[in-house]
Short mmCIF file of C-alpha atoms in Angstrom, two decimals:
data_model
loop_
_atom_site.label_atom_id
_atom_site.label_comp_id
_atom_site.label_asym_id
_atom_site.label_seq_id
_atom_site.Cartn_x
_atom_site.Cartn_y
_atom_site.Cartn_z
CA GLY A 1 -12.24 -48.06 0.63
CA ASP A 2 -10.62 -45.99 3.39
CA ARG A 3 -7.50 -45.58 1.25
CA SER A 4 -9.52 -44.29 -1.71
CA LEU A 5 -11.45 -41.96 0.58
CA SER A 6 -8.18 -40.69 2.06
CA GLN A 7 -6.76 -40.01 -1.41
CA GLY A 8 -9.94 -38.24 -2.44
CA LEU A 9 -9.76 -36.15 0.73
CA SER A 10 -6.18 -35.14 -0.08
CA VAL A 11 -7.18 -34.05 -3.61
CA LEU A 12 -10.15 -32.08 -2.26
CA VAL A 13 -7.98 -30.34 0.35
CA GLY A 14 -5.37 -29.40 -2.26
CA LEU A 15 -7.91 -28.08 -4.78
CA GLY A 16 -9.84 -26.17 -2.13
CA LEU A 17 -6.64 -24.54 -0.87
CA CYS A 18 -5.61 -23.52 -4.42
CA VAL A 19 -9.02 -21.98 -5.17
CA THR A 20 -8.99 -20.11 -1.85
CA MET A 21 -5.50 -18.70 -2.45
CA LEU A 22 -6.43 -17.77 -6.04
CA GLY A 23 -9.43 -15.83 -4.74
CA LEU A 24 -7.23 -14.11 -2.17
CA GLY A 25 -4.83 -13.00 -4.90
CA CYS A 26 -7.73 -11.74 -7.03
CA ALA A 27 -8.84 -9.53 -4.13
CA VAL A 28 -5.47 -7.74 -3.90
CA GLU A 29 -4.94 -4.56 -5.92
CA LEU A 30 -1.40 -3.38 -6.56
CA GLY A 31 -2.31 0.25 -5.80
CA GLN A 32 -3.67 -0.67 -2.37
CA LEU A 33 -0.63 -2.84 -1.73
CA GLY A 34 1.67 0.10 -2.47
CA GLN A 35 -0.27 2.34 -0.07
CA GLN A 36 0.00 -0.26 2.68
CA LEU A 37 3.74 -0.60 2.15
CA ARG A 38 4.15 3.16 2.55
CA ARG A 39 2.09 3.07 5.75
CA PRO A 40 2.32 -0.57 6.88
CA VAL A 41 -0.27 -0.57 9.68
CA GLY A 42 -2.07 -3.58 8.19
CA LEU A 43 1.20 -5.49 7.88
CA LEU A 44 2.11 -4.75 11.50
CA LEU A 45 -1.33 -5.78 12.79
CA ALA A 46 -1.19 -9.02 10.77
CA LEU A 47 2.24 -9.76 12.26
CA LEU A 48 1.17 -9.11 15.85
CA GLY A 49 -2.22 -10.78 15.57
CA GLN A 50 -1.39 -13.92 13.60
CA PHE A 51 2.17 -14.70 14.71
CA VAL A 52 2.34 -13.28 18.23
CA ALA A 53 -1.15 -13.36 19.77
CA MET A 54 -2.69 -16.50 18.22
CA PRO A 55 0.30 -18.87 18.62
CA LEU A 56 0.63 -17.75 22.23
CA VAL A 57 -3.09 -18.36 22.84
CA ALA A 58 -2.84 -21.84 21.29
CA PHE A 59 0.22 -22.68 23.41
CA LEU A 60 -1.36 -21.47 26.66
CA LEU A 61 -4.63 -23.33 26.01
CA ALA A 62 -2.71 -26.53 25.25
CA LEU A 63 -0.88 -26.17 28.59
CA ILE A 64 -3.98 -25.21 30.60
CA PHE A 65 -5.98 -28.19 29.31
CA ALA A 66 -2.94 -30.53 29.57
CA LEU A 67 -3.25 -31.83 26.01
CA ASP A 68 -1.21 -34.77 24.83
CA GLU A 69 1.42 -34.24 22.15
CA VAL A 70 -0.84 -35.13 19.19
CA ALA A 71 -3.65 -32.78 20.19
CA ALA A 72 -1.14 -30.07 21.13
CA VAL A 73 0.49 -30.18 17.68
CA ALA A 74 -2.92 -29.89 15.97
CA VAL A 75 -3.85 -26.91 18.14
CA LEU A 76 -0.46 -25.24 17.59
CA LEU A 77 -0.69 -25.74 13.82
CA CYS A 78 -4.08 -24.04 13.76
CA GLY A 79 -2.89 -21.22 16.01
CA CYS A 80 0.19 -20.54 13.86
CA CYS A 81 -1.76 -20.44 10.58
CA PRO A 82 -2.30 -17.13 8.74
CA GLY A 83 -5.67 -15.43 8.45
CA GLY A 84 -8.44 -17.01 6.38
CA ASN A 85 -10.81 -15.73 3.72
CA LEU A 86 -13.78 -16.06 6.04
CA SER A 87 -12.70 -12.82 7.70
CA ASN A 88 -13.05 -10.93 4.39
CA LEU A 89 -16.67 -12.04 4.05
CA MET A 90 -17.48 -11.22 7.68
CA SER A 91 -15.83 -7.80 7.40
CA VAL A 92 -18.30 -6.90 4.65
CA LEU A 93 -21.22 -7.86 6.89
CA VAL A 94 -20.06 -5.62 9.77
CA ASP A 95 -19.26 -2.58 7.57
CA GLY A 96 -15.55 -3.06 8.12
CA ASP A 97 -12.57 -1.80 6.18
CA MET A 98 -12.28 -4.24 3.26
CA ASN A 99 -8.93 -2.90 2.06
CA LEU A 100 -7.46 -3.45 5.54
CA SER A 101 -9.02 -6.92 5.75
CA ILE A 102 -7.61 -8.08 2.41
CA ILE A 103 -4.17 -6.61 3.05
CA MET A 104 -4.00 -8.28 6.48
CA THR A 105 -4.99 -11.67 5.05
CA ALA A 106 -2.52 -11.42 2.17
CA SER A 107 0.28 -10.13 4.43
CA SER A 108 -0.17 -12.88 7.01
CA THR A 109 -0.19 -15.51 4.25
CA LEU A 110 3.12 -14.26 2.87
CA LEU A 111 4.67 -13.86 6.33
CA ALA A 112 3.60 -17.41 7.21
CA LEU A 113 6.18 -18.76 4.77
CA PHE A 114 8.89 -17.82 7.30
CA LEU A 115 7.10 -17.20 10.60
CA MET A 116 4.81 -20.23 10.79
CA PRO A 117 7.67 -22.80 10.91
CA LEU A 118 9.49 -20.54 13.37
CA CYS A 119 6.46 -20.33 15.69
CA LEU A 120 5.93 -24.09 15.49
CA TRP A 121 9.57 -24.71 16.36
CA ILE A 122 9.43 -22.31 19.34
CA TYR A 123 6.15 -23.45 20.88
CA SER A 124 6.60 -27.20 20.32
CA ARG A 125 9.67 -27.23 22.62
CA HIS A 126 7.46 -28.24 25.56
CA TRP A 127 6.66 -31.55 23.80
CA ILE A 128 10.07 -31.99 22.14
CA ASN A 129 10.71 -35.45 23.62
CA THR A 130 7.57 -36.93 22.05
CA ALA A 131 7.55 -38.81 18.76
CA VAL A 132 5.05 -36.58 16.97
CA VAL A 133 7.08 -33.43 17.65
CA GLN A 134 10.35 -35.08 16.67
CA LEU A 135 8.67 -36.01 13.39
CA LEU A 136 7.17 -32.53 12.93
CA PRO A 137 8.01 -31.84 9.26
CA LEU A 138 8.89 -28.15 9.27
CA GLY A 139 10.34 -28.50 5.77
CA ALA A 140 7.07 -29.94 4.47
CA VAL A 141 5.17 -27.14 6.20
CA SER A 142 7.34 -24.57 4.41
CA LEU A 143 6.87 -26.42 1.10
CA THR A 144 3.09 -26.42 1.51
CA LEU A 145 3.14 -22.72 2.33
CA GLY A 146 5.39 -22.01 -0.64
CA SER A 147 2.99 -23.80 -2.98
CA THR A 148 0.29 -21.26 -2.06
CA LEU A 149 2.33 -18.40 -3.50
CA LEU A 150 1.70 -19.50 -7.11
CA PRO A 151 -2.13 -19.18 -7.02
CA ILE A 152 -1.84 -15.92 -5.07
CA GLY A 153 0.50 -14.45 -7.69
CA LEU A 154 -1.76 -15.69 -10.48
CA GLY A 155 -4.73 -14.02 -8.78
CA VAL A 156 -2.89 -10.70 -8.50
CA LEU A 157 -2.06 -10.91 -12.23
CA ILE A 158 -5.71 -11.62 -13.10
CA ARG A 159 -6.82 -8.64 -11.00
CA TYR A 160 -4.33 -6.40 -12.83
CA ARG A 161 -5.29 -7.53 -16.35
CA HIS A 162 -8.93 -8.64 -16.03
CA PRO A 163 -10.70 -6.96 -13.07
CA ARG A 164 -14.15 -8.33 -13.92
CA ALA A 165 -12.89 -11.90 -14.06
CA ALA A 166 -11.11 -11.29 -10.74
CA ASP A 167 -14.36 -10.16 -9.10
CA LEU A 168 -16.06 -13.36 -10.28
CA LEU A 169 -13.21 -15.53 -9.00
CA VAL A 170 -13.38 -13.86 -5.58
CA LYS A 171 -17.06 -14.80 -5.28
CA ILE A 172 -16.34 -18.35 -6.47
CA SER A 173 -13.54 -18.73 -3.90
CA LEU A 174 -15.79 -17.62 -1.03
CA TRP A 175 -18.49 -20.11 -1.99
CA SER A 176 -15.90 -22.86 -2.50
CA LEU A 177 -14.59 -22.13 0.99
CA LEU A 178 -17.98 -22.85 2.53
CA VAL A 179 -18.66 -25.89 0.35
CA THR A 180 -15.20 -27.37 0.94
CA LEU A 181 -15.50 -27.06 4.72
CA VAL A 182 -18.87 -28.83 4.72
CA VAL A 183 -17.63 -31.64 2.44
CA LEU A 184 -14.42 -32.01 4.46
CA PHE A 185 -16.39 -32.32 7.67
CA ILE A 186 -18.63 -35.03 6.18
CA LEU A 187 -15.83 -37.01 4.48
CA THR A 188 -13.48 -36.84 7.46
CA GLY A 189 -16.25 -37.94 9.80
CA THR A 190 -17.04 -40.84 7.47
CA MET A 191 -13.39 -41.88 7.21
CA LEU A 192 -12.69 -41.68 10.93
CA GLY A 193 -16.02 -43.07 12.03
CA PRO A 194 -18.16 -42.24 15.06
CA ASP A 195 -15.94 -44.23 17.40
CA LEU A 196 -12.86 -42.11 16.69
CA LEU A 197 -14.92 -38.91 16.78
CA ALA A 198 -16.12 -39.89 20.23
CA GLN A 199 -12.48 -40.29 21.29
CA ILE A 200 -11.78 -36.57 20.80
CA PRO A 201 -11.38 -35.23 24.35
CA ALA A 202 -13.81 -32.68 25.71
CA SER A 203 -10.83 -30.38 26.30
CA VAL A 204 -10.22 -30.23 22.52
CA TYR A 205 -13.82 -29.18 21.94
CA ALA A 206 -13.42 -26.54 24.65
CA ILE A 207 -10.27 -25.17 22.97
CA ALA A 208 -12.08 -25.07 19.61
CA VAL A 209 -14.68 -22.84 21.28
CA LEU A 210 -12.35 -20.62 23.32
CA MET A 211 -9.55 -20.05 20.81
CA PRO A 212 -11.55 -18.04 18.22
CA LEU A 213 -13.19 -16.02 21.01
CA ALA A 214 -9.77 -15.15 22.41
CA GLY A 215 -8.60 -14.17 18.91
CA TYR A 216 -11.56 -11.87 18.33
CA ALA A 217 -11.07 -10.20 21.72
CA LEU A 218 -7.30 -9.78 21.31
CA GLY A 219 -7.70 -8.39 17.79
CA TYR A 220 -10.20 -5.78 18.98
CA GLY A 221 -7.93 -4.85 21.87
CA LEU A 222 -4.93 -4.60 19.55
CA ALA A 223 -6.77 -2.23 17.22
CA THR A 224 -7.89 -0.17 20.23
CA VAL A 225 -4.26 0.20 21.35
CA PHE A 226 -3.44 1.55 17.87
CA LYS A 227 -6.37 4.02 18.28
CA MET A 228 -8.11 2.84 15.12
CA PRO A 229 -11.72 3.84 14.30
CA PRO A 230 -14.55 1.43 15.21
CA HIS A 231 -14.99 -0.09 11.74
CA CYS A 232 -11.24 -0.89 11.63
CA ARG A 233 -11.42 -2.44 15.11
CA ARG A 234 -14.14 -4.80 13.94
CA THR A 235 -12.03 -5.71 10.92
CA VAL A 236 -8.87 -6.45 12.93
CA SER A 237 -10.92 -8.47 15.42
CA LEU A 238 -12.27 -10.76 12.70
CA GLU A 239 -8.89 -10.99 10.97
CA THR A 240 -7.18 -12.15 14.17
CA GLY A 241 -9.74 -14.79 15.17
CA CYS A 242 -10.37 -16.30 11.71
CA GLN A 243 -7.65 -18.79 10.79
CA ASN A 244 -6.92 -20.43 7.44
CA VAL A 245 -8.28 -23.83 8.45
CA GLN A 246 -7.94 -25.17 4.91
CA LEU A 247 -4.19 -24.63 5.12
CA CYS A 248 -4.08 -26.29 8.54
CA THR A 249 -6.06 -29.27 7.23
CA ALA A 250 -3.77 -29.54 4.20
CA ILE A 251 -0.65 -29.60 6.39
CA LEU A 252 -2.12 -32.24 8.71
CA LYS A 253 -3.30 -34.33 5.79
CA LEU A 254 -0.18 -34.08 3.64
CA THR A 255 2.53 -34.30 6.30
CA PHE A 256 1.23 -36.75 8.94
CA SER A 257 0.10 -40.33 8.54
CA PRO A 258 -3.46 -41.17 9.70
CA GLU A 259 -2.05 -43.64 12.25
CA LEU A 260 0.03 -40.88 13.85
CA ILE A 261 -2.41 -37.95 13.90
CA GLY A 262 -5.66 -39.95 14.27
CA SER A 263 -8.82 -38.05 15.14
CA MET A 264 -6.94 -34.74 15.41
CA TYR A 265 -7.59 -34.31 11.70
CA MET A 266 -10.91 -32.98 12.95
CA PHE A 267 -9.55 -30.12 15.05
CA PRO A 268 -9.20 -27.51 12.25
CA LEU A 269 -12.70 -28.42 11.07
CA LEU A 270 -14.05 -28.03 14.60
CA TYR A 271 -12.25 -24.70 14.79
CA ALA A 272 -13.81 -23.68 11.48
CA LEU A 273 -17.25 -24.61 12.77
CA PHE A 274 -16.95 -22.59 15.96
CA GLN A 275 -15.11 -19.62 14.43
CA SER A 276 -17.91 -19.34 11.85
CA ALA A 277 -20.64 -19.64 14.47
CA GLU A 278 -19.03 -17.06 16.76
CA ALA A 279 -18.35 -14.67 13.88
CA GLY A 280 -21.99 -15.10 12.86
CA LEU A 281 -23.07 -14.09 16.37
CA PHE A 282 -20.72 -11.10 16.11
CA VAL A 283 -22.40 -10.07 12.85
CA LEU A 284 -25.89 -10.63 14.30
CA ALA A 285 -25.11 -8.49 17.35
CA TYR A 286 -23.77 -5.74 15.10
CA LYS A 287 -26.85 -5.84 12.87
CA MET A 288 -29.15 -5.59 15.89
CA TYR A 289 -27.31 -3.06 18.06
CA GLY A 290 -24.32 -1.52 16.29
CA ARG A 291 -25.59 -0.69 12.80
CA ASP A 292 -27.89 2.15 13.95
CA SER A 293 -25.05 3.91 15.78
CA TYR A 294 -22.83 3.46 12.71
CA LYS A 295 -25.46 5.14 10.52
CA GLN A 296 -25.96 7.94 13.04
CA ASP A 297 -22.23 8.61 13.16
CA THR A 298 -22.07 8.74 9.36
CA LEU A 299 -25.14 11.02 9.19
CA GLY A 300 -23.71 13.27 11.89
CA GLU A 301 -20.53 13.73 9.91
CA GLU A 302 -22.54 14.71 6.81
CA GLU A 303 -24.67 17.18 8.80
CA ASP A 304 -21.56 18.79 10.27
CA THR A 305 -20.20 19.27 6.78
CA ASP A 306 -23.44 20.91 5.61
CA ILE A 307 -23.54 23.26 8.57
CA SER A 308 -19.96 24.30 8.05
CA TYR A 309 -20.67 25.01 4.40
CA LYS A 310 -23.74 27.13 5.23
CA LYS A 311 -21.81 29.16 7.79
CA LEU A 312 -19.08 29.74 5.27
CA LYS A 313 -21.58 31.06 2.69
CA GLU A 314 -23.19 33.36 5.26
CA GLU A 315 -19.80 34.77 6.21
CA GLU A 316 -19.02 35.42 2.55
CA VAL A 317 -22.29 37.32 2.10
CA ALA A 318 -21.69 39.35 5.24
CA ASP A 319 -18.18 40.25 4.17
CA THR A 320 -19.34 41.74 0.84
CA SER A 321 -22.19 43.88 2.23
CA TYR A 322 -20.55 46.37 4.60
CA GLY A 323 -21.78 49.29 2.47
CA THR A 324 -22.36 50.69 -1.00
CA VAL A 325 -19.97 53.12 -2.63
CA THR A 326 -21.65 56.11 -4.39
CA THR A 327 -20.13 59.06 -6.25
CA GLU A 328 -21.38 62.61 -6.21
CA GLU A 329 -20.37 65.86 -7.82
CA HIS A 330 -16.95 67.40 -7.21
CA ASN A 331 -15.46 63.90 -7.33
CA SER A 332 -16.48 63.17 -3.75
CA ILE A 333 -16.98 59.65 -2.59
CA GLN A 334 -19.34 58.63 0.20
CA MET A 335 -19.95 55.32 1.89
CA GLU A 336 -23.65 54.65 2.50
CA PRO A 337 -24.28 51.93 5.02
CA THR A 338 -26.74 49.24 4.07
CA GLN A 339 -28.48 46.69 6.19
CA THR A 340 -28.30 43.06 5.43
CA ALA A 341 -31.12 40.87 6.48
CA LEU A 342 -29.78 37.82 8.27
#
């Protein structure tokens, strides 16, 4: 029964990852991609956020909480993953820059093909003498990442040829993301059992809480350093803290045996739970306190434009009413001043 459940879990993880990557590809437009390549701010932020800040945060938390090698590898895998689709949904809810959000997610997914194995190799050196790190399958990680390129490319092609179908697939992928996470949590908990779940150290739960918070804070600070507007700062914040937990789960499930990784299968799901809850609090705080200021800023910009236009029209009227030219006998010309009512 456990073997059948494990096989079913592997199929669910693979299908969920394919649907998510297909939806990500359907959200990418070639015109926007060309603009970002000419001015690659989104690409640079994705590089710094996902493959500099988050792996470093995961490594430091693993050291601070003195995790064993199995828990450390699970945390490092999650920290080295690219951005997830959850950030795209949350960016909509906080009036963020959707183009920037999608480009950052797509860019980090493509960069992960090369940078994720590199980050894992660099940060796992501290536990290099342990069995789980010696067996860390960097080739299998790269193969899993490479397999995500096919649905992404297919999604980009669908967006180019059938935009309406692409919009539908994006919505389906977002819903499948939520459903897959819930089902994974239930099935994994059933397979592992309450005894193994109780064996997860409290330090792992603490890291699952702190790591997304650190990502959100670092992303916002990174966007502030680049002097980006507030709606872009919110977008970069969510992009940095939200990881592709489906990819992390797939790598753990497809490359490690259950006897070796044990209850650490649950870490990416715990991370998904807390990153969603914290992002939800972020959205709630914005809806309660930040949305009014966003509307006032937008309204103020429109009012400034109207005032400038009115002043311009008044100046044009004033310029054409200095006087009236009249002609009299003997071909004389006189300028009669007129008054303009302002």
